[in-house]
Structures are given as C-alpha cells and as structure tokens.
mmCIF file of C-alpha atoms and ligand atoms in Angstrom:
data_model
loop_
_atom_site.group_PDB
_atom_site.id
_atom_site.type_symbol
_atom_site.label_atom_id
_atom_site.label_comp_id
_atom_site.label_asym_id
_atom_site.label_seq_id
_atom_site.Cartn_x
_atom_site.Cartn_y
_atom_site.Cartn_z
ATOM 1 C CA UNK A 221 0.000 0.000 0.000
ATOM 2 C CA UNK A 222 1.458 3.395 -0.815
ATOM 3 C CA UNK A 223 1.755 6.277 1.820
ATOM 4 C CA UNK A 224 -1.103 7.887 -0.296
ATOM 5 C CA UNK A 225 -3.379 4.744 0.241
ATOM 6 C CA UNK A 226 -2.440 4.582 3.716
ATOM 7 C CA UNK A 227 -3.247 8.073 4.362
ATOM 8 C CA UNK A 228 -6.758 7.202 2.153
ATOM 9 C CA UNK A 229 -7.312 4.206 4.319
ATOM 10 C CA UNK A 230 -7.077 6.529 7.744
ATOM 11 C CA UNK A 231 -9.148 9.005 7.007
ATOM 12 C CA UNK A 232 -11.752 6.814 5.917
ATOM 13 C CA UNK A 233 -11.345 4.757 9.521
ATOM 14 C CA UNK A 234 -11.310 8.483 10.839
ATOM 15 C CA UNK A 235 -14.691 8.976 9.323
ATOM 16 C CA UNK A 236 -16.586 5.638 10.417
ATOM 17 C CA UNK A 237 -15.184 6.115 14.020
ATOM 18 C CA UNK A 238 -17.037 9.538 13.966
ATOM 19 C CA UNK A 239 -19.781 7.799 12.621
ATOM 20 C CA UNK A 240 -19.764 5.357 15.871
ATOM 21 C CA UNK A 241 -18.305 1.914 14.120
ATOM 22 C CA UNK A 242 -16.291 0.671 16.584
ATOM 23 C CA UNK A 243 -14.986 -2.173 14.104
ATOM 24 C CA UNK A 244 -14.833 -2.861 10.231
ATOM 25 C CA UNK A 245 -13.756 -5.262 8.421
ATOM 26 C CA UNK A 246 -11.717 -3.711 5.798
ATOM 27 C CA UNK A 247 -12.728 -6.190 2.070
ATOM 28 C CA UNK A 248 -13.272 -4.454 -1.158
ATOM 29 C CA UNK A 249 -16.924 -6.699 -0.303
ATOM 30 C CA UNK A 250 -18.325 -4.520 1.631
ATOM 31 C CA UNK A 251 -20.931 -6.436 4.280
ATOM 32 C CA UNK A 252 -22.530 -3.088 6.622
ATOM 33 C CA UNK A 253 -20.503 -3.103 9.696
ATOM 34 C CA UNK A 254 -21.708 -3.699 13.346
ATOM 35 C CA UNK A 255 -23.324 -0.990 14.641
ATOM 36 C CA UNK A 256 -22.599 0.171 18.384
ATOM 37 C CA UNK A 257 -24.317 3.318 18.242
ATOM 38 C CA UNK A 258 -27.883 3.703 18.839
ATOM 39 C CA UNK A 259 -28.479 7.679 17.474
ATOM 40 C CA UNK A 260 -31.328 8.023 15.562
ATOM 41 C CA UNK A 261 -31.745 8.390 11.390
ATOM 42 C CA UNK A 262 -32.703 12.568 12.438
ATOM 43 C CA UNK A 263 -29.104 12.889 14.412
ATOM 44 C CA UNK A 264 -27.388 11.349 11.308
ATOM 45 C CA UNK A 265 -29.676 14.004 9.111
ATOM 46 C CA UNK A 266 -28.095 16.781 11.135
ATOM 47 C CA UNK A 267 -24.821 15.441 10.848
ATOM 48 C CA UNK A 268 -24.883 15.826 6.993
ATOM 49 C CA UNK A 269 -26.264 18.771 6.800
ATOM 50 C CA UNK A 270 -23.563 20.791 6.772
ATOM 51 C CA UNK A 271 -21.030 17.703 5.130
ATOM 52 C CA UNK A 272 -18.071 19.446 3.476
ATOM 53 C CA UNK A 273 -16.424 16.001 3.258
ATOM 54 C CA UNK A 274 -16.003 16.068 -0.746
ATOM 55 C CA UNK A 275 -16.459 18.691 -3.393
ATOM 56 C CA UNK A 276 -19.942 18.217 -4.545
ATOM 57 C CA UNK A 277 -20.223 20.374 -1.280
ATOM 58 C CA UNK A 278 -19.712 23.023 -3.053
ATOM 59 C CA UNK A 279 -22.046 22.882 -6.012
ATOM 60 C CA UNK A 280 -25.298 21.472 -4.108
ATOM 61 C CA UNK A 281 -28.314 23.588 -3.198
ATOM 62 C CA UNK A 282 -29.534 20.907 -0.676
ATOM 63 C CA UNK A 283 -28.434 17.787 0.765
ATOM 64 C CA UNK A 284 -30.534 14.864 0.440
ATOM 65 C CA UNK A 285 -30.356 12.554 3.308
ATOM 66 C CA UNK A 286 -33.210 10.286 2.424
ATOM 67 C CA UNK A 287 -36.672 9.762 3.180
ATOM 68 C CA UNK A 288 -39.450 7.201 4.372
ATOM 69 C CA UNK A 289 -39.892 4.484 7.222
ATOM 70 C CA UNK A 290 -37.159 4.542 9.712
ATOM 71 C CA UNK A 291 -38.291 0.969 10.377
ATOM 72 C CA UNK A 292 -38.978 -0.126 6.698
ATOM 73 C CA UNK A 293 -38.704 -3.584 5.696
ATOM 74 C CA UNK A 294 -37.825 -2.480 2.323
ATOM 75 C CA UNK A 295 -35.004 0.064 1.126
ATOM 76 C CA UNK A 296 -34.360 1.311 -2.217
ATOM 77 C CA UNK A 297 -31.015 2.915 -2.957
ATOM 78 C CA UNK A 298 -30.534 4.525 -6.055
ATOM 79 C CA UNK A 299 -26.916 6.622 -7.309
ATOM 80 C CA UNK A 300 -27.663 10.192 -6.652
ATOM 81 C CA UNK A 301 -29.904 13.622 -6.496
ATOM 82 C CA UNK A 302 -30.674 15.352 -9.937
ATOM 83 C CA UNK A 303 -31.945 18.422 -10.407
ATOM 84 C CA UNK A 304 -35.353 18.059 -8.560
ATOM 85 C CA UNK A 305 -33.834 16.582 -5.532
ATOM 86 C CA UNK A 306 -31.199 19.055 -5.423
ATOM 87 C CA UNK A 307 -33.528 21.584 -5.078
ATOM 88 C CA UNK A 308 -36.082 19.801 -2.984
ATOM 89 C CA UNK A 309 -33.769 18.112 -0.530
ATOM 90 C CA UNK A 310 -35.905 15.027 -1.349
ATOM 91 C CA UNK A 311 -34.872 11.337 -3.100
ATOM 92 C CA UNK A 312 -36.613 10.583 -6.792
ATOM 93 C CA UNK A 313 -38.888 13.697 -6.995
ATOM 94 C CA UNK A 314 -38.255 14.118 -10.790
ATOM 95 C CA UNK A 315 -39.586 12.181 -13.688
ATOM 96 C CA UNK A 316 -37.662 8.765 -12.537
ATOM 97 C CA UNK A 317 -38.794 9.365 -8.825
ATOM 98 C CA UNK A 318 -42.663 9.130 -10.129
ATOM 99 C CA UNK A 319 -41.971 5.788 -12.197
ATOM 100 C CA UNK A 320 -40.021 4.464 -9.233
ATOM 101 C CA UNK A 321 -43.583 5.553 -6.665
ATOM 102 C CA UNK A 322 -45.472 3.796 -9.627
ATOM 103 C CA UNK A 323 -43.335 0.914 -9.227
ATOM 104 C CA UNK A 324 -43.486 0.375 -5.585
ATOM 105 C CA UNK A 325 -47.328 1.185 -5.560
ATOM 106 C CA UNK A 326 -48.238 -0.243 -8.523
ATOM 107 C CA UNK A 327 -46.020 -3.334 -8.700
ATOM 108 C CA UNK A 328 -45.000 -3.973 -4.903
ATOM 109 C CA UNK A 329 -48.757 -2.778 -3.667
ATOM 110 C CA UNK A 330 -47.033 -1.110 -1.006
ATOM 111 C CA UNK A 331 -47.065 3.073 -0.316
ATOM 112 C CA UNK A 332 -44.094 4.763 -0.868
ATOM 113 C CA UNK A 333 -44.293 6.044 2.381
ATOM 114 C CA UNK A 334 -43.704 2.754 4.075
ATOM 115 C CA UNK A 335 -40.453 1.946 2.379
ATOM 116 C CA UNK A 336 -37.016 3.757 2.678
ATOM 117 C CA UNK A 337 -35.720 5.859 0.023
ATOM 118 C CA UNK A 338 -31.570 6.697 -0.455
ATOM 119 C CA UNK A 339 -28.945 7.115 -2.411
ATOM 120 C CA UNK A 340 -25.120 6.158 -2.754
ATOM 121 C CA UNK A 341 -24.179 9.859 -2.409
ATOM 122 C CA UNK A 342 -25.916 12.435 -0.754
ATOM 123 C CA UNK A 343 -25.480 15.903 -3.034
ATOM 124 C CA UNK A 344 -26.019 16.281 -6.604
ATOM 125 C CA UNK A 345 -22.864 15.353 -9.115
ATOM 126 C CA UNK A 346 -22.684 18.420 -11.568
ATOM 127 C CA UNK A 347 -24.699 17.533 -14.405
ATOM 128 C CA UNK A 348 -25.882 14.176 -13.040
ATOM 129 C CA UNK A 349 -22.379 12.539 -13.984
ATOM 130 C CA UNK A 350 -21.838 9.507 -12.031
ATOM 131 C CA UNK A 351 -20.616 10.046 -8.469
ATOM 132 C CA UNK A 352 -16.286 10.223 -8.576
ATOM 133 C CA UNK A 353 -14.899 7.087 -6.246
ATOM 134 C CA UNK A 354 -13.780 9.635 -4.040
ATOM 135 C CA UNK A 355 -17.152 11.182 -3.325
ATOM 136 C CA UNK A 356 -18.943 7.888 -2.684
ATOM 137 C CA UNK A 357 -16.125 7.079 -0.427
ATOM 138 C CA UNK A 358 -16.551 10.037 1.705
ATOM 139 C CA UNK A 359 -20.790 9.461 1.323
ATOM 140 C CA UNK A 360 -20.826 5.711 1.690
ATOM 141 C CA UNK A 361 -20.189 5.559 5.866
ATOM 142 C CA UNK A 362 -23.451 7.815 6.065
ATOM 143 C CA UNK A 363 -25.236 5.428 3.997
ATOM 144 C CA UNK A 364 -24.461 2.142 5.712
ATOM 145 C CA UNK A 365 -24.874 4.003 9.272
ATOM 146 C CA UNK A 366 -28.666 4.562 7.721
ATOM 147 C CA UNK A 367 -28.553 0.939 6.490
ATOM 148 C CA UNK A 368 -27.357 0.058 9.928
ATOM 149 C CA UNK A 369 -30.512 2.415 11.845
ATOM 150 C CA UNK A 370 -33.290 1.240 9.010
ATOM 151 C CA UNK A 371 -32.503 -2.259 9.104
ATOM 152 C CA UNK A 372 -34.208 -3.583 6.411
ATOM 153 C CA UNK A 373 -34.572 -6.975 5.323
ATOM 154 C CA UNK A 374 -34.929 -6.051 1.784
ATOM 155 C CA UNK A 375 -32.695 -3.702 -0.475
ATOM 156 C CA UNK A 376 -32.940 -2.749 -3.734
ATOM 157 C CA UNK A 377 -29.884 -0.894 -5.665
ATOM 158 C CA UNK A 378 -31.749 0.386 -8.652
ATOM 159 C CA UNK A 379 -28.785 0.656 -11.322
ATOM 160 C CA UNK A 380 -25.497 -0.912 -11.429
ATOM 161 C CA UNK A 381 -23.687 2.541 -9.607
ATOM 162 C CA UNK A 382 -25.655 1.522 -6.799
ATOM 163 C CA UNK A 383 -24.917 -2.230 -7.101
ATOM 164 C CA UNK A 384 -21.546 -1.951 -7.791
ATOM 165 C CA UNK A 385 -20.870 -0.005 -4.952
ATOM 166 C CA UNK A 386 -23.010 -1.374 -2.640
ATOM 167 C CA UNK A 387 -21.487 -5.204 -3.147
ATOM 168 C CA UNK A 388 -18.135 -3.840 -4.034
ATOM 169 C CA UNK A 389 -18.350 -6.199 -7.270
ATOM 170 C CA UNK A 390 -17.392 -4.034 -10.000
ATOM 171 C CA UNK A 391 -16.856 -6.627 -12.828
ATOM 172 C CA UNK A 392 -20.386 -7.627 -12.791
ATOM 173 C CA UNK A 393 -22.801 -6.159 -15.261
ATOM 174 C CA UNK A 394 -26.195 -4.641 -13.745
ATOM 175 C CA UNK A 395 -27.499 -6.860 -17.053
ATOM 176 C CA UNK A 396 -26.266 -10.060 -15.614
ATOM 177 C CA UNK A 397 -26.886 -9.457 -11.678
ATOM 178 C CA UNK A 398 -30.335 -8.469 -11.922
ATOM 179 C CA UNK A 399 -33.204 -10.023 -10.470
ATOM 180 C CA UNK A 400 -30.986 -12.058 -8.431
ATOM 181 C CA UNK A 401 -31.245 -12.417 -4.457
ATOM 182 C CA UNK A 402 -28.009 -11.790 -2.624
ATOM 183 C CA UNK A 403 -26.780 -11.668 0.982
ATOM 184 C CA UNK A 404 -25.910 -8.264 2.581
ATOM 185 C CA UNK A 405 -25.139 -8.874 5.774
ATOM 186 C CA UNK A 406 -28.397 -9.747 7.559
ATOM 187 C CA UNK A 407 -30.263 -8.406 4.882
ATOM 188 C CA UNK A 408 -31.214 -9.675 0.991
ATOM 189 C CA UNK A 409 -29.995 -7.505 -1.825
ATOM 190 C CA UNK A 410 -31.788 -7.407 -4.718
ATOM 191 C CA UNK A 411 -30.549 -5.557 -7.839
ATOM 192 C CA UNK A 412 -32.355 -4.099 -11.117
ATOM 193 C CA UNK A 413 -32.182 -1.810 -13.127
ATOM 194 C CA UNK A 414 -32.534 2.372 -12.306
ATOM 195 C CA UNK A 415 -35.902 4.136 -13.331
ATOM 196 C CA UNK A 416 -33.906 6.793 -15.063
ATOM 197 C CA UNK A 417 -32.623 3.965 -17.464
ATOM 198 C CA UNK A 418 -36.278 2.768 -17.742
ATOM 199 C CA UNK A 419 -37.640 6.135 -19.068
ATOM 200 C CA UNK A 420 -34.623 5.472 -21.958
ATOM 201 C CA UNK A 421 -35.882 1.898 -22.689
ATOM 202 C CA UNK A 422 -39.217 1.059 -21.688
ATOM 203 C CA UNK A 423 -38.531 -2.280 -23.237
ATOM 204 C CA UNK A 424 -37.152 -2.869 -19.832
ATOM 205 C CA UNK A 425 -39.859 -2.206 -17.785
ATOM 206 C CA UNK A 426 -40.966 -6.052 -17.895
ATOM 207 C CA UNK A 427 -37.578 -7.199 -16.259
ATOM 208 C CA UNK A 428 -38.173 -4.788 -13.779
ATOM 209 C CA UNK A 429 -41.498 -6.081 -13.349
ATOM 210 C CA UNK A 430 -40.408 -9.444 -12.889
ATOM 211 C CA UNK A 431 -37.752 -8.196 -10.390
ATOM 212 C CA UNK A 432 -40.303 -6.885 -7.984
ATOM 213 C CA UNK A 433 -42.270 -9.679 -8.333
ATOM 214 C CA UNK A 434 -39.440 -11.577 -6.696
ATOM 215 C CA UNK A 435 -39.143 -8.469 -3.978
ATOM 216 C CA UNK A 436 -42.449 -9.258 -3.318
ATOM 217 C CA UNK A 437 -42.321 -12.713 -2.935
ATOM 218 C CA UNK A 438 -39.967 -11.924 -0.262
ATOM 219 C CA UNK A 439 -41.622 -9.112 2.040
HETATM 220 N N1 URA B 165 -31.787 9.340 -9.464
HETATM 221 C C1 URA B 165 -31.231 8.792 -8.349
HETATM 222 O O1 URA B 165 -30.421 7.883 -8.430
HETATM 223 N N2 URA B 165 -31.617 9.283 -7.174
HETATM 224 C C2 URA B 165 -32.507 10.254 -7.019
HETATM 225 O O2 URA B 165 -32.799 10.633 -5.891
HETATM 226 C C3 URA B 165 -33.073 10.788 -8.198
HETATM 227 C C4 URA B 165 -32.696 10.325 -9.397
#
C-alpha cells in the first residue's frame, strides 16, 4: 500500500469512528458493519447537513439525506440527487422518482411512504455525472450508518452505480446481476435496473417487473 493509500485508508477509519463503528472489516466486499451506536436516522440528518467532506459540497443547493420508514422492511437505494432533488432536498422527486412511486405502488402494492428511500451519495454530481470514487467514499459511511438504523430486510440498488458499490463487485454487469437475491449482511440484496434507465428503454420495464415480483415474494 502506498503512503497515499495509507493516508486514504485513515481518514476513511477516521470517518466511520465519527460515525460510531467501533470495528470494520476492511474487504473491497463490503458487508454493513456492526453498529454500536444507537443515534437516531434525524441525528445522522443533522450530521450531513452541513457535510463538506467532498467537493460536490460546493455545487449542491440541498443535501438529500433520504426519506421514508425509519423501520422499513424495504429500502431502495438509487446513485444520486438530480436536479429536482437538489432543489427539494428530497430522493426521486423528478420524472424517474414518479416511475419508481409507480413501481413500488403499482407493482410492490405497497405506499411509498412505508419503504425507505436513499442514495449512494448524498449531493447532486454536476450535471448528473456519475458520483467520482472519491465522493462515494466520503458518502458511503453515512449510507451504511442509515442501512445500519433502518434495518431492512430487503434492499434494492436500482442501477449498477448503486450495485456496484453497494457489493463492491465491480466486474459484474447490472445486465447479468439483476433479479438475483443476494446476501448483505443480515439483509437480501436485490438488484435491477434504475428508473432513469427505464424512461430510456421502456422495453425494460418487464424485467423490472419481474424483479419486484421476486421483492415481493420476499416481504
Ligand atoms: N436518481 C437517483 O439515483 N436518485 C434520485 O434521488 C433521483 C434520481
């Protein structure tokens, strides 16, 4: 490891240690950690608020934590806040956020207000570009800690940014992985594919049906 890495490495330890980890085990697979502190989803809210922890700092108008159930049984996590969520502070308000409420109303029979809504980072990449690694690193404690406080029994990363860095497996293709049921820790991971991508190619929309219909055989 190179006295760059290392440095990486420490600040990242530096950052779950704030976050109240008390252990980690460090695998490119990441499985959430043990939690030891009890703070509530509103604490960790506050906490972000004022996040200067990576450059899209500077550019966002509000951060978006994340909405829904604290005790949800089922959490979606999707890449990012656009526009709309930028300026509403809210997850999947624009045109993808209604198709996803369609989906888990429609498909799932469940209100979006019961289920848990986040992302991998927290404040809008400039021009919706995919998050930078080094802006999901600095984002991603936050998000397992809210993992960690939800404790769902169900996730589902909608697109492969959210799959890939949820599991940590890079190599695999959202086109391959999805539909499938995986471990996460305690919890089953199930990926498909993002709404945004759906309002592209409709065609899709039936593999995401079928997806759901295997979410739903599990709640
Ligand atoms: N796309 C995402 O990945 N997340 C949002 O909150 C909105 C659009």
């Amino acid at each position: 490891m190179t006295q760059t890495e290392k440095l990486h490495l420490l600040h990242q330890l530096y950052q779950y240690r704030a976050l109240g980890f008390d252990y980690i085990k460090h695998e490119r697979k990441l499985a959430p950690p043990k939690v030891v502190s009890d703070d509530s989803l509103q604490t960790l809210s506050k906490t972000l608020a004022s996040c200067q922890l990576c450059a899209l700092a500077k550019c966002r108008k509000k951060v978006v934590f994340g909405e829904g159930n604290p005790n949800a049984t089922l959490m979606f996590i999707g890449e990012g806040p656009g526009a709309s969520e930028d300026e509403a502070g809210r997850p999947f308000m624009g045109r993808a956020g209604q198709l996803l409420t369609k989906i888990i109303e429609n498909v799932l029979h469940v209100s979006r207000n019961d289920v848990y809504i986040a992302n991998i980072v927290k404040c809008r990449p400039p021009k919706n570009r995919v998050p930078l690694p080094e802006e999901v690193d600095a984002c991603k404690p936050f998000l397992l800690q809210q993992i960690a406080r939800v404790n769902p029994r169900i996730i589902v990363a909608l697109g492969s940014t959210s799959y890939h860095h949820l599991t940590g497996e890079f190599d695999s293709k959202i086109t391959q992985v999805r539909g499938q049921v995986m471990d996460f820790g305690d919890a089953k991971l199930v990926p498909t594919y993002h709404p945004s991508f759906l309002l592209r190619n409709p065609s899709a929309k039936k593999e995401v049906y079928l997806d759901m219909l295997k979410v739903k055989s599990l709640l």
